[in-house]
Every structure is written in C-alpha cells, then in structure tokens.
mmCIF file of C-alpha atoms and ligand atoms in Angstrom:
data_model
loop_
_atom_site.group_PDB
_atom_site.id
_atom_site.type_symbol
_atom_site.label_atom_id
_atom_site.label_comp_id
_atom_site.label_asym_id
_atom_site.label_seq_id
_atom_site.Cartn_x
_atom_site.Cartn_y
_atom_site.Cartn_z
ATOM 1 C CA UNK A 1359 0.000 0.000 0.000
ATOM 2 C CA UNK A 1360 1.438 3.196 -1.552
ATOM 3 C CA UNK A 1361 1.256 7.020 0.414
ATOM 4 C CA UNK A 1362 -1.198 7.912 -2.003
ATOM 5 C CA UNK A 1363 -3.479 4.739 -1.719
ATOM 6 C CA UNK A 1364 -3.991 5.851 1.943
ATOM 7 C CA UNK A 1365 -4.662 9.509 0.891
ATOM 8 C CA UNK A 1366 -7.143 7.958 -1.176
ATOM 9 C CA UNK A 1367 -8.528 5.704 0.852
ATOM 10 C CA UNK A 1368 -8.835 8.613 3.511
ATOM 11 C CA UNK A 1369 -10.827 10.863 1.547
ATOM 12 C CA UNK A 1370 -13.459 8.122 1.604
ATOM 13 C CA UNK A 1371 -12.781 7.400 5.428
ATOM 14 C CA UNK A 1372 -14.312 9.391 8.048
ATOM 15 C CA UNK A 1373 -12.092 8.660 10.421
ATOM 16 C CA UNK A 1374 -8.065 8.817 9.069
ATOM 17 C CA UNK A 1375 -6.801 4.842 8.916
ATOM 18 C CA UNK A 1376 -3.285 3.913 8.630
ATOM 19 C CA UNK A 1377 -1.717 1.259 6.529
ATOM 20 C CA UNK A 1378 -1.907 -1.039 9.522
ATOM 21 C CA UNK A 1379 -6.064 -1.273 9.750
ATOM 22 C CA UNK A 1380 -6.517 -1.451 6.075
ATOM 23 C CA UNK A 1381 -6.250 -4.322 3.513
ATOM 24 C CA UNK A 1382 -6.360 -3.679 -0.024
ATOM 25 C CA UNK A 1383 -7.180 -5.811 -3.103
ATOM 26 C CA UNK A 1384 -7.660 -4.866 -6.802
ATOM 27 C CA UNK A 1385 -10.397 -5.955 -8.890
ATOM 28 C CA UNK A 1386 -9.936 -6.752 -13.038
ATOM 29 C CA UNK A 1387 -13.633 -5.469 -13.647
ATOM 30 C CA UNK A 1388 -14.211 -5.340 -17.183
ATOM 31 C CA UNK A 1389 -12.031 -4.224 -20.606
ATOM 32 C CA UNK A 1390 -12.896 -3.896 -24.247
ATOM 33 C CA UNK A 1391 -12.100 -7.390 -25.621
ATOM 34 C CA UNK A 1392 -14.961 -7.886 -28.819
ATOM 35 C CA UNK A 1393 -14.701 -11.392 -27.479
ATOM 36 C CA UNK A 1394 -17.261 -10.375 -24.622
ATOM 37 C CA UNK A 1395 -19.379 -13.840 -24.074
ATOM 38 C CA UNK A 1396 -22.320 -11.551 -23.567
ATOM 39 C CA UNK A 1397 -21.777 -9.829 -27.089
ATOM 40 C CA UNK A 1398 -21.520 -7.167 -25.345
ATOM 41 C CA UNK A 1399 -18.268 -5.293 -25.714
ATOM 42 C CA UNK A 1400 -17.358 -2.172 -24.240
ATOM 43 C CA UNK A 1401 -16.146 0.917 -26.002
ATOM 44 C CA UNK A 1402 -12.860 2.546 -24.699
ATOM 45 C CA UNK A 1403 -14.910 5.191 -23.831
ATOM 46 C CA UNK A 1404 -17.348 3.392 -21.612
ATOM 47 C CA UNK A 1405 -14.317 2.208 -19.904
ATOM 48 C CA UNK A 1406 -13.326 5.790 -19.501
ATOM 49 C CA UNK A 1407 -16.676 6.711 -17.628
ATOM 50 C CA UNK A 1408 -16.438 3.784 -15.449
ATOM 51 C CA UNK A 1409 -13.413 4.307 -14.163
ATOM 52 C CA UNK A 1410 -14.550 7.800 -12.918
ATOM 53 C CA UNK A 1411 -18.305 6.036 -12.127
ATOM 54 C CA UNK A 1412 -16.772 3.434 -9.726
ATOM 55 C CA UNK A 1413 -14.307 5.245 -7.306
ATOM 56 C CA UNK A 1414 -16.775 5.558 -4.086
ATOM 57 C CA UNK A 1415 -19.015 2.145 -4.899
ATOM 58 C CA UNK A 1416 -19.032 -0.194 -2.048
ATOM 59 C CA UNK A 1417 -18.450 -3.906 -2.711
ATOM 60 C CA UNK A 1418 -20.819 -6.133 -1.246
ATOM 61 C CA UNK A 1419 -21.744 -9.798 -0.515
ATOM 62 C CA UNK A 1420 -23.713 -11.948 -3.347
ATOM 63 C CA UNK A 1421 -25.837 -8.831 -4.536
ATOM 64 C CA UNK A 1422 -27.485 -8.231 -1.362
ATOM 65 C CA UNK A 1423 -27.892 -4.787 -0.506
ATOM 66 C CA UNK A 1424 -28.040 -4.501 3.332
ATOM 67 C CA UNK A 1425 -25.514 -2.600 5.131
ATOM 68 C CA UNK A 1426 -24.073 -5.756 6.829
ATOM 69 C CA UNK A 1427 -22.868 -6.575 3.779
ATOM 70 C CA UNK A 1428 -21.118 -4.138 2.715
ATOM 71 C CA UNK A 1429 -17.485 -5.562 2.771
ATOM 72 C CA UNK A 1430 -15.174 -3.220 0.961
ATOM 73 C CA UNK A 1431 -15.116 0.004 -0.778
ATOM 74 C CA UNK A 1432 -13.483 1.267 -4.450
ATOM 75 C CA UNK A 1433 -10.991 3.547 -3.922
ATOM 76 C CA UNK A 1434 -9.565 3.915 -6.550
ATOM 77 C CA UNK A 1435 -8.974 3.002 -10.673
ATOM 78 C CA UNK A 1436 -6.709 2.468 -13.130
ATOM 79 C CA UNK A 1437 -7.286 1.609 -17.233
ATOM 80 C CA UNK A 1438 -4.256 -0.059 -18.241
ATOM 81 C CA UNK A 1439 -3.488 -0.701 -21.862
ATOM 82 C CA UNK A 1440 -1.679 -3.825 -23.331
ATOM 83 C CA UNK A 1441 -0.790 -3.405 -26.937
ATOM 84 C CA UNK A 1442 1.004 -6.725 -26.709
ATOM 85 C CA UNK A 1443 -2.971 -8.462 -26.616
ATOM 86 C CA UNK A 1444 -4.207 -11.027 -28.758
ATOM 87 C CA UNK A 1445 -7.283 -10.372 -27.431
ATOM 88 C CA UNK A 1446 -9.542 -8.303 -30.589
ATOM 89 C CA UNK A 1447 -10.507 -4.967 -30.205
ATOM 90 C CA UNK A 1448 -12.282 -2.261 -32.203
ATOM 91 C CA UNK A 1449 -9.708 -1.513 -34.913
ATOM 92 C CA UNK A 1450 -8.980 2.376 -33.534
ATOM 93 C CA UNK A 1451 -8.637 1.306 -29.752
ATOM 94 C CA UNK A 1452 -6.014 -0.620 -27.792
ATOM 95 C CA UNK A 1453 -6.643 -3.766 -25.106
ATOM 96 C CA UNK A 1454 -7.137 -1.909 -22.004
ATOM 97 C CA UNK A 1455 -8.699 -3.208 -18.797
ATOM 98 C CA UNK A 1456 -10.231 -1.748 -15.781
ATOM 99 C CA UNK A 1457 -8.573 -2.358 -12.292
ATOM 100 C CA UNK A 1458 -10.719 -1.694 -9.390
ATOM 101 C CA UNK A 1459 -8.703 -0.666 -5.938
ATOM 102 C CA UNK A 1460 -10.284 -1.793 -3.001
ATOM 103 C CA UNK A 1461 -9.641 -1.210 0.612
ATOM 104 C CA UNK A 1462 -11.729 -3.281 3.758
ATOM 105 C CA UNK A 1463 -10.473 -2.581 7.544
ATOM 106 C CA UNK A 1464 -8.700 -5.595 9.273
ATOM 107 C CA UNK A 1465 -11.254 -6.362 12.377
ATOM 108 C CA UNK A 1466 -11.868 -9.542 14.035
ATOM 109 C CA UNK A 1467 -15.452 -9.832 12.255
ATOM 110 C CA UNK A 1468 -13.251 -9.319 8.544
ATOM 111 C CA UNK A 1469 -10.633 -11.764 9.736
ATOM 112 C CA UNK A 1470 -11.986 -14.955 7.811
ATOM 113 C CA UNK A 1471 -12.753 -12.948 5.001
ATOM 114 C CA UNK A 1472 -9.863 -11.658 4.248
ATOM 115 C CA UNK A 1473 -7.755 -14.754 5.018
ATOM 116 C CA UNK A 1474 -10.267 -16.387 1.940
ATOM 117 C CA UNK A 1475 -9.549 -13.439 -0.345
ATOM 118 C CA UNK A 1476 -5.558 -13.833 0.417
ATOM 119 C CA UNK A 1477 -6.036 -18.040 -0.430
ATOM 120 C CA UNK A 1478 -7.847 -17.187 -4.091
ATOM 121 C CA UNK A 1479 -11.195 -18.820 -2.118
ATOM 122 C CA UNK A 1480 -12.937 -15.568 -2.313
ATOM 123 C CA UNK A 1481 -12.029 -13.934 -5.414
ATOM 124 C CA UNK A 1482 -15.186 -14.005 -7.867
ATOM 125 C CA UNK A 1483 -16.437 -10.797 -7.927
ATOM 126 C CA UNK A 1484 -19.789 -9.680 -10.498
ATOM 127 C CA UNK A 1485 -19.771 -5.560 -11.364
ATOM 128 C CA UNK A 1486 -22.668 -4.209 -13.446
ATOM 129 C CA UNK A 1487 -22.826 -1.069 -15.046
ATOM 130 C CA UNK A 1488 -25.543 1.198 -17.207
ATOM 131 C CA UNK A 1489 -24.162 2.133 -20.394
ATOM 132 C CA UNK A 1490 -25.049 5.178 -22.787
ATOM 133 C CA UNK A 1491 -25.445 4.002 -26.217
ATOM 134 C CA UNK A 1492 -25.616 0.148 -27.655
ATOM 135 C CA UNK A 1493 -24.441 -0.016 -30.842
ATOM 136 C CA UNK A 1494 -25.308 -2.649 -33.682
ATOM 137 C CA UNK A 1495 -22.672 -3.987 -35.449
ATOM 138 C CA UNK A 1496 -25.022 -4.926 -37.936
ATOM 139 C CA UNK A 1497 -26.825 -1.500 -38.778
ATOM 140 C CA UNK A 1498 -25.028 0.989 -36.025
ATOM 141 C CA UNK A 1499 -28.413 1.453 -34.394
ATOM 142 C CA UNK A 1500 -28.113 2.777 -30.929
ATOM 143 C CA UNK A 1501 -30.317 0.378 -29.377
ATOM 144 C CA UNK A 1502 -30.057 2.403 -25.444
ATOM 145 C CA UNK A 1503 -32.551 4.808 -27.816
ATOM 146 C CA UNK A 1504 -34.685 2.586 -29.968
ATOM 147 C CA UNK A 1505 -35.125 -0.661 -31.335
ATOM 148 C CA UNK A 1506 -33.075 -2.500 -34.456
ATOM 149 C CA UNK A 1507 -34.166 -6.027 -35.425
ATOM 150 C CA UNK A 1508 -30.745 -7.960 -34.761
ATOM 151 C CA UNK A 1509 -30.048 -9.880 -31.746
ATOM 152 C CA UNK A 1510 -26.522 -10.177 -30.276
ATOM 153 C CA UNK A 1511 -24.903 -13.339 -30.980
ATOM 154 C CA UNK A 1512 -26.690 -14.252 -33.695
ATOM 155 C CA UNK A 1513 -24.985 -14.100 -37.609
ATOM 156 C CA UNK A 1514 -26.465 -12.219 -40.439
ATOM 157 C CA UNK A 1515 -26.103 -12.245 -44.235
ATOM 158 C CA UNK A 1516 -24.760 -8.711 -44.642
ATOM 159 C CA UNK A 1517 -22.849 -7.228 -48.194
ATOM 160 C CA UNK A 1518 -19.512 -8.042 -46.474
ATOM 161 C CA UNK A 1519 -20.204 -11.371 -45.977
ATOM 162 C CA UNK A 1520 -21.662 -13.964 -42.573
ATOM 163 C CA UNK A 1521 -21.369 -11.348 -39.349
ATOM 164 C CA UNK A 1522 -22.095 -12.012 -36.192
ATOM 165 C CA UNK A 1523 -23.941 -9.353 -34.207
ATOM 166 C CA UNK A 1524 -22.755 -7.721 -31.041
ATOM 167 C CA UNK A 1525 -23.841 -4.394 -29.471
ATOM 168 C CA UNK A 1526 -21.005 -2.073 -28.603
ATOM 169 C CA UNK A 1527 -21.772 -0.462 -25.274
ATOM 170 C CA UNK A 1528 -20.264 3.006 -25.700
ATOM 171 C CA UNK A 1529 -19.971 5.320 -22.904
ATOM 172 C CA UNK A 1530 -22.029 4.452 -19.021
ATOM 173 C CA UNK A 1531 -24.310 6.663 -16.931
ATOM 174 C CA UNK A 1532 -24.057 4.425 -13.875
ATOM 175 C CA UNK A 1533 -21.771 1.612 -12.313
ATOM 176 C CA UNK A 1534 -23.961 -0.693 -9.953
ATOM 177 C CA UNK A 1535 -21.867 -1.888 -6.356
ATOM 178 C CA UNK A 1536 -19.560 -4.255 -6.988
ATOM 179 C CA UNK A 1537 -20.604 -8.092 -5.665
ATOM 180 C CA UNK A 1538 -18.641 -11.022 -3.971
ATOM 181 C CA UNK A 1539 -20.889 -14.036 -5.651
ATOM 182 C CA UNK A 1540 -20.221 -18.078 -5.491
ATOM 183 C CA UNK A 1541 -20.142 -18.726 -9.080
ATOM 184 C CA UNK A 1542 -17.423 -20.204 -11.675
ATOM 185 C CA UNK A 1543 -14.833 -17.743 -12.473
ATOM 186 C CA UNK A 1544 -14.916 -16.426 -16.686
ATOM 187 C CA UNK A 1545 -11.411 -16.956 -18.135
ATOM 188 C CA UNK A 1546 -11.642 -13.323 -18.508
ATOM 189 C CA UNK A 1547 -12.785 -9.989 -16.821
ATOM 190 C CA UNK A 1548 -16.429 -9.993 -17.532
ATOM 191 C CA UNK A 1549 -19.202 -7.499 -16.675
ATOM 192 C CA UNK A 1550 -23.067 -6.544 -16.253
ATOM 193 C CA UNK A 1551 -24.534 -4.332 -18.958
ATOM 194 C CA UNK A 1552 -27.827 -2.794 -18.403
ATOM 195 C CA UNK A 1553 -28.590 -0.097 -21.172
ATOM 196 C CA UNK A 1554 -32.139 0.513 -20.024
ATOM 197 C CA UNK A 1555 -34.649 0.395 -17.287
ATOM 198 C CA UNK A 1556 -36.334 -3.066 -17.290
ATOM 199 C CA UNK A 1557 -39.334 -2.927 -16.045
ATOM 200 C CA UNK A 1558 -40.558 -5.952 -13.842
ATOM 201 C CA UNK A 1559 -42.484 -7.983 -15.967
ATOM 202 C CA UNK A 1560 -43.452 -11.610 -15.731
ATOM 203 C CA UNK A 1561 -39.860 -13.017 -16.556
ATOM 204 C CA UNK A 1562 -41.779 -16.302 -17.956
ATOM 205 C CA UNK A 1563 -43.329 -14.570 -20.989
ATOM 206 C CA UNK A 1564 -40.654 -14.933 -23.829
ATOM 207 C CA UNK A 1565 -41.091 -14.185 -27.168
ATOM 208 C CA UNK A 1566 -38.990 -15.722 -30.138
ATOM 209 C CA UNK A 1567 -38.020 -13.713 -32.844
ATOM 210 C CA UNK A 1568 -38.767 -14.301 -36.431
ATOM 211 C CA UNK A 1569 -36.628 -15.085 -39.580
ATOM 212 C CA UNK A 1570 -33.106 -12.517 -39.157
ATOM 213 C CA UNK A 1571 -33.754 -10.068 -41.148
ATOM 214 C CA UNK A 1572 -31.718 -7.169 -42.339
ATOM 215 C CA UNK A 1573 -34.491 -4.771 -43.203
ATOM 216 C CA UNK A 1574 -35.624 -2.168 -40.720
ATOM 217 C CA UNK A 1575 -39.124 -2.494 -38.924
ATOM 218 C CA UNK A 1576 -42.184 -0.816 -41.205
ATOM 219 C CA UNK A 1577 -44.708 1.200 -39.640
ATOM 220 C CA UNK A 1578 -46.852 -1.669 -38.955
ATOM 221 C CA UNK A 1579 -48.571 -1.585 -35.365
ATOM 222 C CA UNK A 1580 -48.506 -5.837 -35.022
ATOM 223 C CA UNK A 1581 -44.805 -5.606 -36.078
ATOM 224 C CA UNK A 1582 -44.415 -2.827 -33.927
ATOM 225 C CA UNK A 1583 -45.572 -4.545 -31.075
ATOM 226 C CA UNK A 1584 -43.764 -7.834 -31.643
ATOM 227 C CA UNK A 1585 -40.759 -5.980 -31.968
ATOM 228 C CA UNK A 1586 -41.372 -4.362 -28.447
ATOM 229 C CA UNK A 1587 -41.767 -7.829 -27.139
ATOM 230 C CA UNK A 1588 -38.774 -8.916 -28.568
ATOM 231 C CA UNK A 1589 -36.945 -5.693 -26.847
ATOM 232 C CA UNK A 1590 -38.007 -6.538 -23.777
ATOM 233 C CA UNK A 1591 -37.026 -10.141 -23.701
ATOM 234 C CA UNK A 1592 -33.589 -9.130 -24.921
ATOM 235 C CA UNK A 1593 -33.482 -6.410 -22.287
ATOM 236 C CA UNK A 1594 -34.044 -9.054 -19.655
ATOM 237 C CA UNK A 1595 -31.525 -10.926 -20.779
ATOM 238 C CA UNK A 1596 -28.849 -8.131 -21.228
ATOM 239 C CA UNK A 1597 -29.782 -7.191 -17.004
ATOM 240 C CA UNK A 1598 -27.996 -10.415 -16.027
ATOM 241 C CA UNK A 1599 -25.099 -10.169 -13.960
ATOM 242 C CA UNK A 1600 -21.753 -11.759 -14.992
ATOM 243 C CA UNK A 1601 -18.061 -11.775 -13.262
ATOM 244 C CA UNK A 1602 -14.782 -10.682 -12.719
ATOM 245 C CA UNK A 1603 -12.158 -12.072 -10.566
ATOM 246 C CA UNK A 1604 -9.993 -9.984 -7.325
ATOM 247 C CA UNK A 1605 -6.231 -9.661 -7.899
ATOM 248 C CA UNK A 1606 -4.263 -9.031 -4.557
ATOM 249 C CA UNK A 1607 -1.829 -6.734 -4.808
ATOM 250 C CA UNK A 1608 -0.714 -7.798 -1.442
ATOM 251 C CA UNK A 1609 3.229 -7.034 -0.709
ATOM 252 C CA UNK A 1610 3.768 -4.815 -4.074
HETATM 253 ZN ZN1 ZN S 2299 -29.010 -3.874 -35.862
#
C-alpha cells in the first residue's frame, strides 16, 4: 500500500486509517475485448466513464444490498493498456482493462474474510454497469434509444459477408456496487450491462423472434408490437449479472 493509496482511501474514510487497519485488493472489472461472451463489448470510452463512475461504490456480498454486507469500498482506478494483446478490439482502440482498488479494515469480524480473499477462495467478484449508447454492429443502431431487429450473438447475411452481431456499449451513466458471488470464475474480466430500465415484468413470458432479417421495422402496429416484445425479452436478458475475478496486490 502506496502514500497515495492511503490519501485515497482517507478521503473516503471518516475517520483517518493507517496502513496497519486497512487491507487492499484490486479488482480486473471489465475491458474492451470484442470477445465479450455476452456480445456485449465495451467501447474505450465506456471504460473511460467507469473508471470515474466506480471510485466511491461499495463492494458487497452476493448482490445483497443490506448494510451488513457491505465488505469493501473502491478507492480507486486504473485503465491499463496492453498493446502486446491477442485479445480483438475495435480496430482504432487498444486492449485496455479496468482495475478496481479496493480497501476493507482488518477487524476480528473481517478476519476470515480476508484470510479467503488472500487463499484465491474468495475472489469471484460480479460488477454491473448502465451504459449510454448500444451499438449494432449490424446497422449501427443505438439500441439504449430505440429498437433494431438484430439480436446479439446471432450471424447475419450482410454485403460483407456472414457477421455475427454484437452491441457495442459506448460510454455508461451508472456503475452498480460491486458483488462477492459463489459462481465459476470467466477466463476473462467480464461485466453486467444494463442499457435501459427493465421494467418488472413476468420473466416467464418470452417471445422468439422471427426469420433474421436485415431490413428495418415498417410502420406496422402488429410488427411494432412484436418488436417491443422482442426488446423486452432481450433487455431481460442483457440485465444479467456476470463476473470478474480480485487480484491481490498484497506485498507490491
Ligand atoms: Zn441492428
């Protein structure tokens, strides 16, 4: 723990710690890999907001937002860029991935908590995030704004050839707490991406879309409303959480 990671950490604190009362652990949260298994990459610029958005959140046990389980806090964030990746990215942007700083104080109640953390027990984290815009990499529709007829993950006949669609998120609004959860680790940093309010709806009512089609909805109230349907299930399905994994930083 650096000088300036207590500063840091005591701008948060009401009460100045010292190096002695604090433990610290970073977090990969998310980066801008177009490999996202959600088909869901980020933009360099939504990592750019994030890293501002997070400094402050609190990290907290399996999504559960009571105070008693508040474990940790962000303190502070770091984009770090790896030209040397093999890892794909949009073709004007470099790997980069955002590190989460986290700081929790050493108490006999945190004891066995932090011992897991140290062992690699404890270390799958999820992170979730609203993002500005979600654009098509089929048609460039923003679909944070309205509605184009492509789902992510799914290929398309386009005039360059068989492409698969994915939804750049570009830019966030909000970064959600960040979660200890008891689920397999991704090989990779992954994250949440919410890019609207979904409303609560009976989560049983799914609707299937139709044929892939490259043509734009017509001003046809049926199709209109199918399409909505179709929004919403894919909204649902966009609100699920995914993971990331804690890196100590112990002893650097
Ligand atoms: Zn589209």
């Amino acid at each position: 723990m650096t000088d300036e990671d207590l500063r840091k950490i005591n701008k948060l604190a009401l009460k100045p710690q010292t190096k002695e009362s604090i433990f610290i652990f970073k977090i990969k949260a998310c980066d801008n890999g177009l490999d996202d298994r959600n088909f869901e990459p980020f933009s360099i610029n939504a990592l750019k907001d994030l890293k501002k958005l997070y400094v402050g959140k609190t990290v907290i046990k399996d999504h559960a937002r009571k105070a008693d389980n508040q474990i940790a806090r962000v303190f502070d964030s770091e984009l770090i860029e790896d030209p040397t990746s093999k890892v794909a990215v949009a073709s004007d942007e470099t790997y980069t991935t955002l590190e989460l700083k986290c700081y929790m104080i050493r108490t006999k109640s945190n004891e066995d908590l932090i011992a897991e953390i140290e062992a690699g027990i404890k270390r799958e984290v999820s992170t979730g995030c609203k993002a500005k815009h979600a654009f098509c990499s089929i048609c460039g529709t923003d679909n944070a704004k309205t509605y184009c007829p492509h789902f992510w993950g799914r290929e398309y006949n386009t005039k360059d050839g068989k492409k698969t669609c994915y939804f750049t998120l570009d830019g966030a609004k909000e970064a959600y707490e960040v979660s200890l959860v008891a689920v397999p680790a991704q090989p990779r940093a992954g994250t949440t991406k919410s890019y609207k309010e979904v409303e609560d709806e009976d989560p049983t009512e799914k609707t299937e879309e139709t044929t892939p089609t490259d043509n734009p909805p017509e001003n046809d109230p049926e199709k209109e409303k199918a399409l909505e349907a179709v929004a919403n299930a894919r909204l649902r399905v966009a609100d699920a959480f995914s993971n990331a994994q804690i890196k100590l930083i112990l002893g650097e």
